[in-house]
Amino acid sequence: MTTNPEEKALLADAYQVKRENQHWNPADTTAAIQRGLAKARTKRSGRTFRVKWITAVLVTVLAAGWFLIGPLGNYGQQPATYTEPVTNWGVLEPFRGLLTSDMDRATITSTLNNGYVQLVDRTVTSGIYAFTVNAVMADENRITVLYTARTDASQQMYSTVDMKMMDASTGDLLDNGGAGGIHLSKDKHTIYGRNTIERSRNKPLPEQVNLQFQLSSVVPDVVNHADKGEKERKYKFSQKMNISFPLDPKFSIPKTEIIKVNRTFTLGGYEILLSEVEVSPLVTRVKFVHVPDQEIDYKTKLSLNEIVRPIEIISISRNGKQTKLSMVGGSGTEDGMMYSFSSNQLDQPESMILKLSGKPGKVYDDLQEAKNDELAIKIK
């Protein structure tokens, strides 16, 4: 756990810089997730391969921004197009600005447009800091919080740190792997944010949750480096803060839809089975498994993590409107891989098509050529 203030500041600073200066490319994010899967598995012996592990979304997205080099970076896809929704979000209107850079924008748009949201409006303060939970959405798999963080005129609001969610009645940590977050600044003293955590649907949704976190800000007094003419940021952190709020029972009603696809396809000379797709209001999960009658050694399993490269899901409504569901995370399983995408289940899509890189390892200079090589698999 990071407890040193300087280390926290570095993490917060790097996160903010990447969010401000770079719109992450879905294909690059995909490649980073693939590499993360492979690296994690190389640290495990073949005999302990049965143990499951999770790749957190925030880590994979930051990896896409920081560590992606070499030929994979040349396979570029344009960021998913986004049409501003017509629906007025009322008191949550300030959060519309998150959608321009949030990989989970399709989910947020769908939930708010369909009224699948609980207004909370609870605030906790600590010294110069104030934190408000504006709204929450939840389902069997995830809990998403929309929040506002503020500081007074003496500081510049910067970021949230070490955010965790517990079941208020038991104290149990709800994070089942982490799904990350994002924020934007309205002004120097205010940020609007979204934080999403994974949870196990094998456990009932808590009646009340407790959020723990710290806030960070930039101190206006800076130190000049005379030799370089640069300025050094100084950071201040709040005390640990807590805020509790109930969850609306309506979030327990929607159940995860399991779509049995069982479609086998060939990539890089290997057969891959798209086993099933799980769809809930807040997330779409796609499960790939190694074909059972195929003899695959441990080294080959690692290679398959590089070969299977999902790009996006195209969700098509009854009137033909297409929504691009971006990939937001990935995890390894005992017999394959599981990837998470945003969701618009509440829009009741008629059909869904998964797109993958059709020729792994190929370097593209032309975007259209890359799109022509995409492999499309009908989910429903």
C-alpha positions as MATLAB code, in Angstrom:
seq = 'MTTNPEEKALLADAYQVKRENQHWNPADTTAAIQRGLAKARTKRSGRTFRVKWITAVLVTVLAAGWFLIGPLGNYGQQPATYTEPVTNWGVLEPFRGLLTSDMDRATITSTLNNGYVQLVDRTVTSGIYAFTVNAVMADENRITVLYTARTDASQQMYSTVDMKMMDASTGDLLDNGGAGGIHLSKDKHTIYGRNTIERSRNKPLPEQVNLQFQLSSVVPDVVNHADKGEKERKYKFSQKMNISFPLDPKFSIPKTEIIKVNRTFTLGGYEILLSEVEVSPLVTRVKFVHVPDQEIDYKTKLSLNEIVRPIEIISISRNGKQTKLSMVGGSGTEDGMMYSFSSNQLDQPESMILKLSGKPGKVYDDLQEAKNDELAIKIK';
ca = [
       0.000    0.000    0.000;
       1.313    3.508   -0.841;
       1.457    5.634    2.298;
       4.297    8.024    1.532;
       2.846   11.446    0.505;
       5.450   11.934   -2.222;
       4.644    8.549   -3.744;
       0.933    9.330   -3.643;
       1.582   12.636   -5.348;
       3.579   10.996   -8.111;
       0.805    8.508   -8.784;
      -1.859   11.195   -8.768;
       0.245   13.449  -10.991;
       0.988   10.746  -13.564;
      -2.661    9.748  -13.704;
      -3.821   13.325  -14.195;
      -1.233   14.139  -16.875;
      -2.163   11.086  -18.918;
      -5.879   11.862  -18.639;
      -5.330   15.456  -19.752;
      -2.884   14.866  -22.587;
      -3.870   11.537  -24.079;
      -7.103    9.984  -25.338;
      -6.340    6.312  -24.937;
      -6.588    4.235  -28.066;
      -8.809    1.146  -27.665;
      -6.400   -0.954  -29.692;
      -3.452    0.154  -27.568;
      -5.432   -0.596  -24.426;
      -6.155   -4.044  -25.827;
      -2.509   -4.713  -26.497;
      -1.510   -3.583  -23.017;
      -4.107   -5.865  -21.462;
      -2.784   -8.773  -23.515;
       0.751   -8.073  -22.323;
      -0.440   -7.726  -18.759;
      -2.123  -11.113  -18.994;
       1.032  -12.722  -20.321;
       3.317  -11.086  -17.755;
       1.083  -12.100  -14.890;
       0.982  -15.679  -16.061;
       4.751  -15.930  -16.560;
       5.113  -15.260  -12.833;
       3.050  -18.327  -12.060;
       4.206  -21.920  -12.426;
       2.195  -24.249  -14.634;
       1.190  -26.269  -11.577;
      -0.430  -23.265   -9.925;
      -2.242  -22.165  -13.060;
      -5.582  -23.157  -11.515;
      -5.612  -20.036   -9.325;
      -7.564  -17.173  -10.897;
      -6.209  -13.646  -11.055;
      -7.616  -10.284  -12.006;
      -6.137   -7.417  -14.016;
      -7.462   -4.111  -12.657;
      -8.809   -1.687  -15.205;
      -6.884    1.287  -13.935;
      -3.614   -0.632  -14.136;
      -4.246   -1.867  -17.667;
      -5.315    1.536  -18.930;
      -2.281    3.220  -17.393;
      -0.143    0.475  -18.927;
      -1.629    1.340  -22.303;
      -0.597    4.951  -21.846;
       2.873    4.362  -20.414;
       4.382    1.097  -21.568;
       3.025    0.348  -25.020;
       5.920    0.325  -27.502;
       6.880   -1.552  -30.642;
       4.801   -2.903  -33.555;
       1.594   -3.346  -31.576;
       1.367    0.399  -31.177;
       1.070    0.798  -34.954;
      -2.206   -1.060  -35.089;
      -4.384    1.991  -34.470;
      -8.145    2.264  -34.194;
      -9.896    5.612  -34.035;
     -11.513    6.285  -30.633;
     -15.150    5.211  -30.578;
     -17.437    7.903  -31.944;
     -19.878    9.299  -29.459;
     -23.169   11.119  -29.970;
     -24.240   13.439  -27.180;
     -27.497   12.123  -25.672;
     -30.566   14.309  -25.880;
     -31.884   13.454  -22.437;
     -31.369   16.140  -19.788;
     -29.581   14.761  -16.748;
     -30.951   17.326  -14.340;
     -28.726   17.812  -11.253;
     -26.212   15.344  -12.746;
     -25.681   17.472  -15.862;
     -22.100   18.460  -14.778;
     -21.063   14.799  -15.164;
     -21.792   14.841  -18.900;
     -18.299   16.228  -19.400;
     -16.790   12.914  -18.251;
     -18.093   11.199  -21.366;
     -15.566   12.751  -23.726;
     -12.714   10.701  -22.242;
     -14.350    7.870  -20.271;
     -13.988    4.392  -21.782;
     -17.161    3.486  -19.875;
     -19.163    6.331  -21.432;
     -21.704    4.036  -23.097;
     -22.608    2.568  -19.704;
     -22.998    5.941  -17.990;
     -25.065    7.304  -20.876;
     -27.358    4.274  -20.895;
     -27.941    4.212  -17.136;
     -28.654    7.930  -16.833;
     -30.846    8.092  -19.931;
     -32.901    5.165  -18.604;
     -33.208    6.543  -15.073;
     -31.210    3.644  -13.626;
     -29.643    5.869  -10.987;
     -30.076    6.734   -7.329;
     -29.538   10.334   -6.255;
     -27.605   10.401   -2.963;
     -26.437   13.992   -2.351;
     -24.493   13.302    0.854;
     -21.453   15.355    1.834;
     -18.585   14.841    4.266;
     -15.945   17.461    5.123;
     -12.411   17.392    6.509;
     -10.637   20.712    7.032;
     -10.502   22.536    3.697;
     -11.927   19.534    1.797;
     -15.513   18.548    0.968;
     -16.625   15.351   -0.781;
     -20.152   14.736   -2.074;
     -21.620   11.468   -3.322;
     -24.008   12.772   -5.953;
     -25.381    9.499   -7.302;
     -24.840    5.750   -7.464;
     -25.679    2.929   -9.889;
     -25.311   -0.767   -9.104;
     -26.061   -4.243  -10.367;
     -24.951   -7.791   -9.565;
     -21.445   -7.167  -10.888;
     -20.518   -3.546  -10.213;
     -21.177   -0.429   -8.165;
     -20.527    2.982   -9.728;
     -20.343    6.243   -7.770;
     -20.571    9.755   -9.221;
     -18.946   12.260   -6.873;
     -17.825   15.875   -6.484;
     -14.645   16.820   -4.584;
     -13.886   20.395   -3.545;
     -11.313   22.408   -1.657;
     -11.331   26.021   -0.519;
      -9.745   28.960   -2.308;
      -6.340   28.338   -0.691;
      -5.760   25.087   -2.632;
      -6.244   23.617   -6.088;
      -8.294   20.408   -6.033;
      -6.323   17.564   -7.573;
      -7.434   13.945   -7.131;
      -8.906   11.189   -4.983;
      -6.568    8.687   -3.339;
      -6.998    5.112   -2.043;
     -10.764    4.936   -2.592;
     -12.317    1.766   -1.135;
     -15.881    0.541   -0.621;
     -17.128   -1.706    2.173;
     -20.397   -3.316    3.169;
     -21.438   -0.949    5.971;
     -23.079   -3.700    8.012;
     -20.215   -6.232    7.883;
     -17.139   -4.127    7.098;
     -16.249   -6.508    4.247;
     -14.305   -4.983    1.357;
     -16.491   -5.092   -1.774;
     -13.686   -4.701   -4.294;
     -13.447   -7.940   -6.276;
     -10.600   -6.860   -8.541;
     -11.123   -3.148   -9.112;
     -12.543   -1.340  -12.122;
     -10.939    2.084  -11.805;
     -12.227    5.615  -12.197;
     -11.899    8.946  -13.929;
     -12.390   12.626  -13.094;
     -12.404   16.045  -14.690;
     -11.927   19.533  -13.285;
     -14.659   22.125  -13.532;
     -12.373   24.759  -12.047;
      -9.246   24.837   -9.882;
     -11.186   24.009   -6.741;
     -13.654   21.345   -7.973;
     -13.499   17.969   -9.707;
     -16.315   15.708  -10.885;
     -15.536   11.997  -10.856;
     -16.707    8.470  -11.486;
     -15.417    5.463   -9.570;
     -16.470    1.874  -10.295;
     -15.665   -1.253   -8.318;
     -16.166   -4.908   -9.209;
     -18.229   -7.108   -6.920;
     -19.191  -10.776   -6.782;
     -22.734  -11.544   -7.822;
     -22.604  -14.641   -5.617;
     -23.220  -12.301   -2.695;
     -26.362  -10.207   -2.187;
     -26.146   -6.495   -2.853;
     -25.421   -4.633    0.417;
     -28.200   -2.529    1.876;
     -25.703    0.196    2.790;
     -22.107    0.858    1.766;
     -19.239    2.839    3.273;
     -16.769    4.705    1.081;
     -13.250    5.417    2.412;
     -10.762    7.710    0.661;
      -8.427   10.681    0.829;
      -8.367   13.848   -1.270;
      -5.254   15.539   -2.622;
      -4.701   19.164   -3.596;
      -1.938   21.347   -5.001;
      -0.373   23.900   -2.668;
      -0.002   27.305   -4.371;
       3.458   27.930   -2.861;
       6.064   26.314   -5.139;
       9.832   25.996   -5.121;
      11.785   27.421   -8.057;
      14.602   25.337   -9.492;
      16.997   28.123  -10.473;
      19.189   25.881  -12.592;
      16.294   24.796  -14.846;
      13.817   27.587  -14.373;
      11.159   25.031  -13.427;
       8.656   24.881  -10.614;
       7.934   21.937   -8.354;
       4.386   21.086   -7.336;
       3.655   20.619   -3.658;
       0.781   18.417   -2.582;
      -1.411   18.261    0.480;
      -3.596   15.326    1.518;
      -6.746   15.243    3.585;
      -7.212   13.012    6.574;
      -8.867    9.685    5.773;
     -12.526   10.386    5.074;
     -15.620    8.165    5.297;
     -19.119    8.492    3.943;
     -21.997    5.979    4.130;
     -25.182    5.746    2.083;
     -27.876    3.126    1.351;
     -28.343    1.364   -1.976;
     -31.764    1.412   -3.611;
     -33.336   -2.101   -3.602;
     -34.178   -1.594   -7.297;
     -30.547   -2.382   -8.135;
     -31.123   -5.987   -7.014;
     -33.850   -6.538   -9.625;
     -31.930   -6.779  -12.960;
     -30.234  -10.147  -13.371;
     -27.196  -10.886  -15.488;
     -28.161  -12.244  -18.900;
     -25.997  -15.211  -19.925;
     -25.744  -15.623  -23.698;
     -24.360  -19.011  -24.749;
     -22.454  -18.272  -27.952;
     -20.265  -21.395  -28.326;
     -18.645  -20.116  -31.509;
     -15.241  -21.527  -32.538;
     -12.907  -19.452  -34.696;
      -9.262  -19.642  -35.755;
      -6.607  -17.052  -34.932;
      -2.882  -17.406  -35.519;
      -3.307  -21.086  -36.316;
      -5.136  -21.847  -33.042;
      -8.773  -22.618  -32.439;
     -10.489  -20.369  -29.885;
     -13.955  -20.826  -28.447;
     -16.110  -17.788  -27.657;
     -17.981  -19.568  -24.916;
     -20.465  -17.081  -23.471;
     -21.235  -13.437  -22.902;
     -22.562  -12.013  -19.634;
     -24.599   -8.804  -19.879;
     -25.835   -6.618  -17.033;
     -26.704   -2.891  -16.864;
     -23.147   -1.880  -15.891;
     -20.869   -4.346  -17.687;
     -20.577   -6.792  -20.610;
     -18.189   -9.715  -20.092;
     -16.917  -11.923  -22.911;
     -15.450  -15.333  -22.071;
     -12.975  -17.142  -24.329;
     -11.821  -20.696  -23.621;
      -9.232  -22.959  -25.189;
     -10.839  -25.632  -27.337;
     -11.033  -28.733  -25.062;
      -9.707  -31.332  -27.529;
      -6.709  -29.134  -28.427;
      -3.412  -30.019  -26.768;
      -2.087  -26.739  -25.431;
       1.028  -26.477  -23.307;
       1.741  -23.674  -20.887;
       3.834  -21.678  -23.356;
       1.040  -21.824  -25.927;
      -1.470  -20.567  -23.359;
       0.718  -17.513  -22.895;
       0.867  -16.995  -26.656;
      -2.916  -17.130  -26.915;
      -3.139  -14.131  -24.598;
      -1.309  -12.108  -27.250;
      -3.310  -13.553  -30.130;
      -6.860  -12.939  -28.861;
      -7.238   -9.181  -29.184;
     -10.814   -7.909  -28.792;
     -11.393   -4.362  -30.035;
     -15.003   -3.446  -29.280;
     -18.602   -4.641  -29.318;
     -21.130   -3.077  -31.667;
     -24.560   -3.021  -30.021;
     -27.457   -2.486  -32.433;
     -30.907   -1.334  -31.343;
     -34.270   -2.154  -32.915;
     -34.206    1.049  -34.975;
     -30.709    0.274  -36.255;
     -28.801    2.687  -34.020;
     -25.279    1.440  -33.328;
     -23.470    1.930  -30.016;
     -19.785    1.103  -29.599;
     -19.021   -0.667  -26.329;
     -15.355   -0.122  -25.466;
     -13.196   -2.677  -23.675;
     -12.560   -1.594  -20.085;
     -10.623   -4.520  -18.596;
      -9.463   -8.101  -18.801;
      -8.721  -11.114  -16.616;
      -7.317  -14.603  -16.946;
      -9.310  -17.715  -16.117;
      -8.375  -21.344  -15.535;
      -9.159  -22.271  -19.121;
      -8.988  -19.032  -21.075;
      -9.647  -15.307  -20.820;
     -12.427  -12.953  -19.757;
     -12.715   -9.406  -21.106;
     -15.000   -6.640  -19.829;
     -16.727   -4.028  -21.993;
     -19.102   -1.190  -21.293;
     -22.828   -1.982  -21.470;
     -26.071   -0.577  -22.829;
     -28.296   -3.467  -21.780;
     -30.956   -1.039  -20.547;
     -31.383    0.164  -24.158;
     -32.516   -3.393  -25.024;
     -30.223   -3.972  -28.031;
     -31.511   -6.376  -30.653;
     -28.096   -7.666  -31.675;
     -24.438   -7.476  -30.618;
     -21.295   -8.056  -32.681;
     -17.824   -8.577  -31.206;
     -14.875   -7.275  -33.232;
     -11.358   -8.689  -32.869;
      -8.015   -8.180  -34.561;
      -8.135  -10.780  -37.354;
      -4.405  -11.017  -38.041;
      -2.398  -10.949  -34.801;
       1.082   -9.500  -35.081;
       0.468   -7.702  -38.366;
       1.669   -4.094  -38.456;
      -0.661   -1.654  -40.200;
       0.135    1.722  -41.706;
      -3.367    2.155  -43.094;
      -6.398    2.301  -40.801;
      -8.793    0.992  -43.446;
      -6.587   -2.024  -44.080;
      -6.664   -2.810  -40.369;
     -10.451   -2.519  -40.313;
     -10.730   -4.809  -43.329;
      -8.840   -7.501  -41.412;
     -11.103   -7.316  -38.350;
     -12.911  -10.480  -37.356;
     -16.609  -10.011  -36.503;
     -18.462  -12.552  -34.378;
     -22.199  -12.304  -33.780;
     -23.081  -12.543  -30.099;
     -26.828  -12.339  -30.556;
];
